[in-house]
Tab-separated table of C-alpha atoms in Angstrom:
chain	number	residue	atom	x	y	z
G	1438	MET	CA	-1.145	-22.524	37.591
G	1439	SER	CA	2.365	-23.624	36.871
G	1440	SER	CA	2.122	-25.591	33.780
G	1441	GLN	CA	0.001	-22.517	32.100
G	1442	ILE	CA	2.922	-20.341	32.880
G	1443	SER	CA	5.448	-22.531	31.217
G	1444	ASP	CA	3.201	-23.136	28.279
G	1445	ARG	CA	2.816	-19.347	27.855
G	1446	ARG	CA	6.686	-18.683	28.283
G	1447	SER	CA	7.193	-21.484	25.774
G	1448	VAL	CA	5.207	-19.502	22.901
G	1449	GLU	CA	6.382	-16.227	23.602
G	1450	GLY	CA	10.041	-17.543	23.424
G	1451	ALA	CA	9.312	-19.593	20.604
G	1452	GLY	CA	12.548	-19.764	19.013
G	1453	ALA	CA	14.314	-16.261	19.484
G	1454	PRO	CA	12.646	-13.184	18.107
G	1455	ALA	CA	13.927	-12.340	14.528
G	1456	THR	CA	16.493	-10.360	13.785
G	1457	THR	CA	15.580	-9.548	10.150
G	1458	LEU	CA	12.123	-9.734	8.732
G	1459	LEU	CA	13.286	-12.724	6.284
G	1460	PRO	CA	10.601	-14.971	8.185
G	1461	VAL	CA	7.741	-12.408	7.706
G	1462	ILE	CA	8.483	-11.814	4.238
G	1463	ALA	CA	9.147	-15.490	3.464
G	1464	LEU	CA	5.088	-15.713	4.853
G	1465	ALA	CA	4.684	-13.008	2.484
G	1466	SER	CA	5.804	-14.960	-0.197
G	1467	GLY	CA	3.250	-17.532	0.627
G	1468	THR	CA	0.141	-15.355	0.240
G	1469	THR	CA	1.478	-14.448	-2.709
G	1470	ALA	CA	1.981	-17.859	-4.024
G	1471	LEU	CA	-1.645	-18.840	-2.689
G	1472	VAL	CA	-3.198	-15.655	-3.685
G	1473	THR	CA	-1.734	-16.002	-7.075
G	1474	SER	CA	-3.599	-18.992	-7.259
G	1475	GLU	CA	-6.603	-17.922	-6.070
G	1476	PHE	CA	-7.350	-15.512	-8.569
G	1477	LEU	CA	-5.737	-16.973	-11.476
G	1478	PRO	CA	-8.993	-17.658	-13.055
G	1479	ALA	CA	-9.681	-14.091	-13.421
G	1480	GLY	CA	-6.268	-13.714	-15.834
G	1481	VAL	CA	-7.113	-17.166	-18.107
G	1482	LEU	CA	-11.489	-16.851	-17.528
G	1483	PRO	CA	-12.178	-16.910	-20.998
G	1484	THR	CA	-10.241	-19.565	-22.496
G	1485	MET	CA	-10.242	-21.855	-19.691
G	1486	ALA	CA	-13.800	-21.732	-19.903
G	1487	SER	CA	-13.554	-22.611	-23.513
G	1488	ASP	CA	-11.208	-25.168	-22.920
G	1489	ILE	CA	-13.285	-26.901	-20.466
G	1490	GLY	CA	-16.380	-26.575	-21.982
G	1491	VAL	CA	-18.294	-23.967	-20.069
G	1492	SER	CA	-19.691	-20.440	-20.078
G	1493	ASP	CA	-17.274	-17.541	-18.404
G	1494	GLY	CA	-20.080	-17.446	-15.424
G	1495	VAL	CA	-20.321	-20.843	-14.588
G	1496	ALA	CA	-16.043	-21.198	-14.630
G	1497	GLY	CA	-15.867	-18.046	-12.454
G	1498	LEU	CA	-17.223	-20.656	-9.952
G	1499	ALA	CA	-13.707	-22.094	-10.091
G	1500	ILE	CA	-13.119	-19.008	-7.819
G	1501	ALA	CA	-16.193	-19.552	-5.660
G	1502	VAL	CA	-15.152	-23.235	-4.922
G	1503	THR	CA	-12.052	-22.200	-3.295
G	1504	ALA	CA	-13.771	-19.748	-1.006
G	1505	ILE	CA	-16.197	-22.143	-0.021
G	1506	ALA	CA	-13.526	-24.751	1.162
G	1507	GLY	CA	-11.926	-21.440	2.871
G	1508	ALA	CA	-14.436	-20.634	4.509
G	1509	VAL	CA	-15.051	-23.626	6.310
G	1510	THR	CA	-11.248	-24.186	6.403
G	1511	ALA	CA	-10.490	-21.146	8.656
G	1512	PRO	CA	-12.319	-21.930	11.574
G	1513	THR	CA	-12.005	-24.884	12.121
G	1514	VAL	CA	-8.742	-25.829	11.326
G	1515	ALA	CA	-7.115	-25.105	14.853
G	1516	LEU	CA	-9.645	-27.073	16.166
G	1517	VAL	CA	-8.416	-30.106	14.149
G	1518	LEU	CA	-4.308	-28.950	14.903
G	1519	PRO	CA	-4.320	-26.835	18.713
G	1520	ARG	CA	-0.973	-28.234	19.090
G	1521	THR	CA	0.825	-29.036	16.017
G	1522	SER	CA	4.314	-26.328	15.281
G	1523	ARG	CA	2.463	-23.235	13.132
G	1524	ARG	CA	5.263	-23.942	10.946
G	1525	THR	CA	5.039	-27.387	10.454
G	1526	VAL	CA	1.703	-26.471	9.243
G	1527	LEU	CA	2.231	-23.671	7.270
G	1528	VAL	CA	5.102	-25.036	5.297
G	1529	ALA	CA	1.899	-28.182	4.867
G	1530	LEU	CA	-0.664	-25.780	3.609
G	1531	LEU	CA	1.814	-24.393	0.618
G	1532	ALA	CA	2.669	-28.070	0.073
G	1533	ALA	CA	-0.778	-28.457	-0.760
G	1534	GLY	CA	-1.510	-25.458	-2.458
G	1535	ALA	CA	1.308	-27.246	-5.217
G	1536	VAL	CA	-0.638	-30.095	-5.746
G	1537	ALA	CA	-3.887	-28.220	-6.233
G	1538	ASN	CA	-2.755	-26.364	-8.828
G	1539	LEU	CA	-0.558	-29.104	-10.492
G	1540	ALA	CA	-4.017	-30.927	-10.845
G	1541	VAL	CA	-5.915	-27.918	-11.892
G	1542	SER	CA	-3.415	-27.659	-14.836
G	1543	LEU	CA	-3.874	-31.328	-15.346
G	1544	ALA	CA	-7.655	-31.587	-15.455
G	1545	PRO	CA	-9.424	-33.493	-17.796
G	1546	ASP	CA	-12.601	-31.996	-17.175
G	1547	PHE	CA	-14.650	-29.166	-14.898
G	1548	ALA	CA	-15.074	-31.452	-12.337
G	1549	VAL	CA	-11.239	-32.170	-11.522
G	1550	LEU	CA	-10.882	-28.794	-12.014
G	1551	LEU	CA	-12.839	-27.947	-9.338
G	1552	LEU	CA	-11.440	-30.679	-6.752
G	1553	GLY	CA	-8.044	-29.173	-7.321
G	1554	ARG	CA	-9.193	-26.052	-6.249
G	1555	LEU	CA	-11.434	-27.072	-3.455
G	1556	LEU	CA	-7.787	-28.255	-2.180
G	1557	LEU	CA	-6.693	-24.992	-2.590
G	1558	GLY	CA	-9.169	-23.439	-0.640
G	1559	ILE	CA	-8.143	-25.366	2.129
G	1560	ALA	CA	-4.410	-24.434	1.932
G	1561	LEU	CA	-5.008	-20.858	1.375
G	1562	ALA	CA	-7.089	-20.474	4.237
G	1563	GLY	CA	-5.599	-22.336	7.010
G	1564	PHE	CA	-2.032	-20.330	5.569
G	1565	TRP	CA	-3.952	-16.896	5.726
G	1566	SER	CA	-5.198	-17.829	9.490
G	1567	PHE	CA	-1.930	-18.758	11.126
G	1568	ALA	CA	0.587	-17.001	8.823
G	1569	PHE	CA	-0.296	-13.312	11.329
G	1570	GLY	CA	0.190	-14.740	14.408
G	1571	ALA	CA	3.172	-16.765	13.495
G	1572	GLY	CA	4.625	-13.626	12.120
G	1573	THR	CA	3.857	-11.406	15.447
G	1574	THR	CA	5.100	-14.435	17.532
G	1575	VAL	CA	8.627	-14.021	15.948
G	1576	LEU	CA	8.415	-10.288	15.114
G	1577	PRO	CA	6.651	-9.335	18.534
G	1578	GLY	CA	5.483	-5.833	19.113
G	1579	ARG	CA	5.297	-4.998	15.007
G	1580	PRO	CA	1.551	-6.211	14.565
G	1581	ARG	CA	1.517	-3.074	11.455
G	1582	VAL	CA	4.875	-4.734	9.812
G	1583	VAL	CA	3.531	-7.665	9.890
G	1584	SER	CA	0.121	-7.312	8.223
G	1585	THR	CA	1.194	-5.193	5.979
G	1586	ALA	CA	3.804	-7.211	4.602
G	1587	LEU	CA	1.383	-10.099	4.121
G	1588	ALA	CA	-1.006	-7.496	2.397
G	1589	PHE	CA	1.663	-6.685	0.491
G	1590	GLY	CA	2.047	-10.392	-0.340
G	1591	VAL	CA	-1.688	-10.230	-1.865
G	1592	SER	CA	-1.057	-6.930	-3.819
G	1593	LEU	CA	1.936	-8.298	-5.350
G	1594	ALA	CA	0.097	-11.427	-6.694
G	1595	THR	CA	-2.475	-9.118	-8.213
G	1596	ALA	CA	-0.561	-6.942	-9.487
G	1597	LEU	CA	1.967	-9.454	-10.933
G	1598	GLY	CA	-0.028	-13.064	-10.860
G	1599	VAL	CA	-3.271	-12.054	-12.392
G	1600	PRO	CA	-1.487	-10.239	-15.344
G	1601	LEU	CA	1.081	-12.616	-16.100
G	1602	ALA	CA	-1.471	-15.295	-16.035
G	1603	ALA	CA	-2.983	-13.971	-18.571
G	1604	LEU	CA	0.012	-13.542	-20.551
G	1605	VAL	CA	1.234	-17.010	-20.566
G	1606	GLY	CA	-2.726	-17.799	-20.745
G	1607	ASN	CA	-2.940	-16.171	-23.983
G	1608	GLY	CA	0.552	-16.868	-24.928
G	1609	VAL	CA	1.236	-20.826	-23.927
G	1610	GLY	CA	-2.248	-22.041	-22.391
G	1611	TRP	CA	-3.840	-21.381	-19.218
G	1612	ARG	CA	-2.632	-24.684	-17.976
G	1613	ALA	CA	1.016	-23.794	-18.291
G	1614	ALA	CA	-0.419	-20.767	-16.304
G	1615	PHE	CA	-1.256	-23.368	-13.374
G	1616	ALA	CA	1.631	-25.267	-13.806
G	1617	GLY	CA	3.316	-22.083	-13.217
G	1618	ALA	CA	1.435	-21.532	-10.139
G	1619	THR	CA	2.716	-24.894	-8.999
G	1620	ALA	CA	6.363	-24.139	-9.226
G	1621	ILE	CA	5.597	-20.721	-7.282
G	1622	CYS	CA	3.956	-22.545	-4.108
G	1623	VAL	CA	6.946	-25.179	-3.893
G	1624	LEU	CA	9.484	-22.482	-3.909
G	1625	ALA	CA	7.428	-20.523	-1.263
G	1626	ALA	CA	7.393	-23.503	0.988
G	1627	VAL	CA	11.010	-24.484	0.351
G	1628	TRP	CA	11.951	-20.793	1.700
G	1629	LEU	CA	9.604	-21.296	4.407
G	1630	ALA	CA	10.382	-24.301	5.724
G	1631	CYS	CA	14.516	-22.849	5.814
G	1632	VAL	CA	13.621	-19.453	7.621
G	1633	LEU	CA	10.774	-19.097	9.628
G	1634	PRO	CA	11.662	-20.649	13.261
G	1635	PRO	CA	9.744	-22.876	15.424
G	1636	VAL	CA	6.237	-21.332	16.536
G	1637	PRO	CA	4.509	-23.807	18.976
G	1638	ALA	CA	0.742	-23.123	19.082
G	1639	HIS	CA	-0.930	-20.715	21.937
G	1640	PRO	CA	-1.831	-22.698	24.936
G	1641	SER	CA	-5.544	-21.293	24.236
G	1642	ALA	CA	-5.679	-22.243	20.565
G	1643	GLY	CA	-8.380	-23.917	19.640
G	1644	LEU	CA	-12.409	-24.085	20.669
G	1645	PRO	CA	-11.473	-21.941	23.822
G	1646	MET	CA	-9.786	-18.750	22.075
G	1647	LEU	CA	-12.516	-19.299	19.010
G	1648	ARG	CA	-15.863	-19.349	21.545
G	1649	ARG	CA	-13.791	-15.722	22.621
G	1650	ALA	CA	-13.802	-14.152	20.159
G	1651	VAL	CA	-17.084	-15.818	18.553
G	1652	GLY	CA	-18.521	-13.702	21.982
G	1653	ASN	CA	-17.345	-10.551	21.289
G	1654	ARG	CA	-20.346	-8.418	19.720
G	1655	ARG	CA	-18.383	-5.488	18.576
G	1656	LEU	CA	-15.555	-8.131	16.623
G	1657	MET	CA	-18.934	-9.956	14.770
G	1658	ALA	CA	-20.075	-6.693	13.824
G	1659	GLY	CA	-16.799	-5.954	12.359
G	1660	ILE	CA	-16.720	-9.511	10.933
G	1661	GLY	CA	-20.321	-8.473	9.024
G	1662	CYS	CA	-19.000	-5.235	7.719
G	1663	VAL	CA	-15.762	-7.156	6.276
G	1664	GLY	CA	-18.060	-9.908	4.539
G	1665	LEU	CA	-19.815	-6.816	3.221
G	1666	VAL	CA	-16.615	-5.353	1.647
G	1667	ALA	CA	-15.465	-8.538	0.246
G	1668	PHE	CA	-18.490	-9.000	-1.566
G	1669	GLY	CA	-18.725	-6.023	-3.328
G	1670	ASN	CA	-15.248	-6.496	-4.616
G	1671	PHE	CA	-15.630	-10.340	-5.242
G	1672	ALA	CA	-19.099	-9.935	-7.300
G	1673	SER	CA	-16.840	-7.937	-9.835
G	1674	TYR	CA	-13.238	-9.220	-9.467
G	1675	PRO	CA	-13.395	-12.152	-11.038
G	1676	TYR	CA	-15.117	-10.524	-14.155
G	1677	ILE	CA	-12.418	-8.200	-14.296
G	1678	ARG	CA	-11.495	-8.775	-17.486
G	1679	LEU	CA	-14.595	-8.992	-19.356
G	1680	ALA	CA	-15.299	-5.610	-17.347
G	1681	ILE	CA	-12.217	-4.017	-19.177
G	1682	GLU	CA	-12.870	-5.903	-22.512
G	1683	ARG	CA	-16.534	-3.862	-22.652
G	1684	VAL	CA	-14.883	-0.634	-23.267
G	1685	GLY	CA	-11.559	-2.284	-24.833
G	1686	SER	CA	-9.799	-4.977	-25.547
G	1687	GLN	CA	-6.340	-3.439	-26.420
G	1688	HIS	CA	-4.987	-2.337	-23.472
G	1689	THR	CA	-6.578	-5.391	-20.786
G	1690	THR	CA	-3.227	-7.136	-19.903
G	1691	TRP	CA	-1.905	-3.095	-18.663
G	1692	LEU	CA	-4.947	-2.063	-16.995
G	1693	LEU	CA	-4.602	-6.028	-14.920
G	1694	VAL	CA	-1.207	-4.712	-13.949
G	1695	ALA	CA	-2.786	-1.285	-13.036
G	1696	TRP	CA	-5.331	-2.553	-10.859
G	1697	GLY	CA	-2.257	-4.377	-9.165
G	1698	LEU	CA	0.295	-1.546	-9.108
G	1699	GLY	CA	-2.742	0.744	-8.218
G	1700	GLY	CA	-3.150	-2.221	-4.965
G	1701	MET	CA	0.247	-1.941	-3.796
G	1702	ALA	CA	0.031	1.774	-3.417
G	1703	GLY	CA	-3.313	1.159	-1.343
G	1704	ASN	CA	-1.322	-0.925	0.792
G	1705	VAL	CA	1.715	0.796	1.836
G	1706	LEU	CA	-0.552	4.348	2.308
G	1707	ALA	CA	-2.647	1.720	4.461
G	1708	GLY	CA	-0.121	0.141	6.875
G	1709	ALA	CA	0.854	4.391	7.107
G	1710	PHE	CA	-2.820	5.200	8.040
G	1711	ALA	CA	-2.837	2.482	10.547
G	1712	ALA	CA	-2.903	4.511	13.411
G	1713	ARG	CA	-6.310	6.196	12.434
G	1714	LEU	CA	-7.607	2.667	12.142
G	1715	ARG	CA	-11.695	3.545	12.538
G	1716	LEU	CA	-10.695	6.234	9.398
G	1717	LEU	CA	-9.210	3.790	7.863
G	1718	ALA	CA	-11.208	1.067	7.510
G	1719	ALA	CA	-14.113	3.167	7.057
G	1720	ALA	CA	-12.598	4.967	3.920
G	1721	ALA	CA	-10.931	2.074	1.888
G	1722	PRO	CA	-14.663	0.797	1.264
G	1723	VAL	CA	-15.957	3.820	0.230
G	1724	LEU	CA	-13.313	4.411	-1.800
G	1725	LEU	CA	-13.499	0.678	-3.210
G	1726	GLY	CA	-17.609	1.546	-4.076
G	1727	ALA	CA	-16.508	4.910	-5.993
G	1728	GLY	CA	-13.655	2.719	-7.985
G	1729	LEU	CA	-16.378	0.185	-9.217
G	1730	LEU	CA	-18.641	2.627	-9.826
G	1731	VAL	CA	-16.169	4.775	-11.979
G	1732	THR	CA	-15.538	1.324	-13.776
G	1733	ALA	CA	-18.846	0.584	-14.040
G	1734	VAL	CA	-19.986	3.545	-15.931
G	1735	ALA	CA	-16.489	4.302	-18.191
G	1736	GLY	CA	-17.159	4.810	-21.437
G	1737	SER	CA	-13.570	5.639	-22.260
G	1738	SER	CA	-10.592	4.263	-21.655
G	1739	SER	CA	-9.076	7.159	-19.482
G	1740	LEU	CA	-11.886	6.926	-17.399
G	1741	LEU	CA	-12.017	2.980	-16.850
G	1742	ALA	CA	-8.047	3.538	-16.366
G	1743	ILE	CA	-9.154	5.634	-12.823
G	1744	GLY	CA	-11.684	3.214	-12.386
G	1745	ILE	CA	-9.257	0.209	-12.433
G	1746	VAL	CA	-6.294	1.889	-10.177
G	1747	LEU	CA	-8.699	3.312	-7.703
G	1748	TRP	CA	-10.717	-0.103	-7.240
G	1749	GLY	CA	-7.132	-1.654	-6.865
G	1750	PHE	CA	-5.935	1.233	-4.657
G	1751	ALA	CA	-9.068	1.171	-2.413
G	1752	PHE	CA	-9.402	-2.645	-1.806
G	1753	ASN	CA	-6.077	-3.563	-1.106
G	1754	MET	CA	-6.060	-1.261	1.655
G	1755	VAL	CA	-8.896	-3.241	3.329
G	1756	PRO	CA	-6.649	-6.250	4.486
G	1757	VAL	CA	-4.439	-4.334	6.260
G	1758	ALA	CA	-7.226	-2.212	7.793
G	1759	THR	CA	-9.525	-5.395	8.640
G	1760	GLN	CA	-6.845	-7.321	10.296
G	1761	LEU	CA	-5.394	-4.476	12.303
G	1762	TRP	CA	-8.618	-3.854	13.090
G	1763	VAL	CA	-10.094	-7.308	14.236
G	1764	SER	CA	-6.485	-7.297	16.214
G	1765	ARG	CA	-6.982	-4.244	17.775
G	1766	VAL	CA	-10.948	-5.129	18.839
G	1767	GLU	CA	-9.867	-9.127	20.476
G	1768	PRO	CA	-6.061	-8.449	21.270
G	1769	ASP	CA	-6.455	-12.118	23.298
G	1770	SER	CA	-7.820	-14.152	20.378
G	1771	VAL	CA	-5.860	-12.980	17.643
G	1772	GLU	CA	-5.636	-16.155	15.900
G	1773	SER	CA	-9.079	-16.830	15.611
G	1774	ALA	CA	-10.331	-12.841	15.197
G	1775	VAL	CA	-8.022	-13.604	11.799
G	1776	SER	CA	-9.590	-16.708	10.966
G	1777	LEU	CA	-12.943	-14.923	11.305
G	1778	GLN	CA	-11.509	-12.522	9.232
G	1779	VAL	CA	-10.545	-15.006	6.384
G	1780	THR	CA	-14.079	-16.710	6.833
G	1781	ALA	CA	-16.180	-13.604	5.971
G	1782	PHE	CA	-13.841	-13.065	2.835
G	1783	GLN	CA	-14.488	-16.267	1.590
G	1784	VAL	CA	-17.772	-16.519	2.378
G	1785	ALA	CA	-18.051	-13.548	0.309
G	1786	ILE	CA	-15.953	-14.581	-2.267
G	1787	THR	CA	-18.023	-17.878	-2.512
G	1788	ALA	CA	-21.437	-15.333	-2.670
G	1789	GLY	CA	-20.075	-12.833	-4.881
G	1790	ALA	CA	-18.575	-14.773	-7.270
G	1791	VAL	CA	-22.079	-16.816	-8.300
G	1792	VAL	CA	-24.331	-13.688	-7.877
G	1793	GLY	CA	-22.079	-12.168	-10.021
G	1794	GLY	CA	-21.749	-14.658	-12.644
G	1795	ALA	CA	-25.328	-14.856	-12.776
G	1796	LEU	CA	-26.051	-11.057	-13.006
G	1797	LEU	CA	-23.306	-11.941	-16.075
G	1798	ASP	CA	-24.708	-13.891	-17.754
G	1799	ALA	CA	-28.023	-12.377	-17.696
G	1800	ARG	CA	-27.435	-8.750	-17.792
G	1801	GLY	CA	-23.472	-8.251	-18.765
G	1802	ALA	CA	-20.850	-7.433	-17.030
G	1803	GLN	CA	-21.541	-3.982	-15.524
G	1804	PHE	CA	-24.111	-4.901	-13.535
G	1805	PRO	CA	-22.004	-6.647	-11.031
G	1806	LEU	CA	-20.067	-4.045	-10.366
G	1807	LEU	CA	-22.871	-1.993	-9.342
G	1808	LEU	CA	-23.877	-4.791	-6.825
G	1809	GLY	CA	-20.214	-4.547	-5.726
G	1810	ALA	CA	-19.966	-0.994	-5.064
G	1811	VAL	CA	-23.611	-0.114	-3.088
G	1812	ALA	CA	-22.402	-3.174	-0.506
G	1813	ALA	CA	-18.682	-2.003	-0.369
G	1814	LEU	CA	-20.031	1.477	0.655
G	1815	ALA	CA	-22.875	-0.252	3.138
G	1816	GLY	CA	-19.558	-1.843	4.715
G	1817	GLY	CA	-17.814	1.607	4.826
G	1818	ILE	CA	-20.885	2.876	6.601
G	1819	GLY	CA	-20.713	-0.241	9.026
G	1820	PHE	CA	-17.180	0.455	9.852
G	1821	GLY	CA	-17.779	4.168	10.447
G	1822	LEU	CA	-20.170	3.732	13.058
G	1823	LEU	CA	-17.958	1.074	15.030
G	1824	ARG	CA	-15.951	1.907	17.467
G	1825	VAL	CA	-12.126	0.863	17.918
G	1826	PRO	CA	-10.537	0.377	21.098
G	1827	ALA	CA	-7.166	2.263	21.830
């Protein structure tokens, strides 16, 4: 008993509580670097596919294979490293992301490119699984701030990362975009190593915590809803550029920026409404379904812009809402609960990219959007039926 009390105190006193937001901002910069890397193919898909010699649908597997690795990594990384300092792990994962991007930028063929993307999936899922717990350890009592900051990192990646990748890809080449992502991951790793205090693992981290989380039926039902919503988005998002160009290509880059800017607004609004978690978790997927539907049927640039902005706004509410939802439903096993949320996202990204790519090649850019709208709406209904503990 005394050893358990000692372990608990060592976790609660991991370094001193943060007196500034710098550690959390540094964690958010890591999510920005890795999520930018994950979705770079969406910004350079046509040129990358042409250069490597595969179809656009097959090139979408560059996102799917990253998600496959992430789906396996998220629930198991804590089992492999149950006692390793979370600061050490987080910095190492950012370094792995840099190596992965470098491999892609130099890839001579599609097989090597996929290997690089596989390593990126390990880095991304591991980072996401540990970042929230590390953030709430160094900034105790403020989970909403930590979740909003990490999700804002995702929004920043989609607002700037993918559009910049499109600009760099069009101007210099898609390989240069991945080389730039390599540098960003290195910088994020160095910054995190400098400002994040030591974060020991929780005493029950690993298999005991995972078993407790998996045994929570309400949590697992919510994880299923997370998977539906994420599938709805990622059946469509790898092909967002093609969906835009179906209506007109003259404003492609700016509409990608608009998607991300809408996402930033959604991210901030989700944090503001986090107290009404059940409503937030249900409303975000419903709005996502509406945004996907409008984008699918748009026949003009103005209607397309409305659909794109609503899509970005709604989807970027989802990471904040669902991360807070799982941590509320399973407060004693947050690290494992978040890892299951990450797994749901990664499985959905894999399935979405594969199914969306098949629909894209067979029926055109509208059909992945329509499928995504149905899945997102189903996930929203599911969240509406699940109660959240006070």
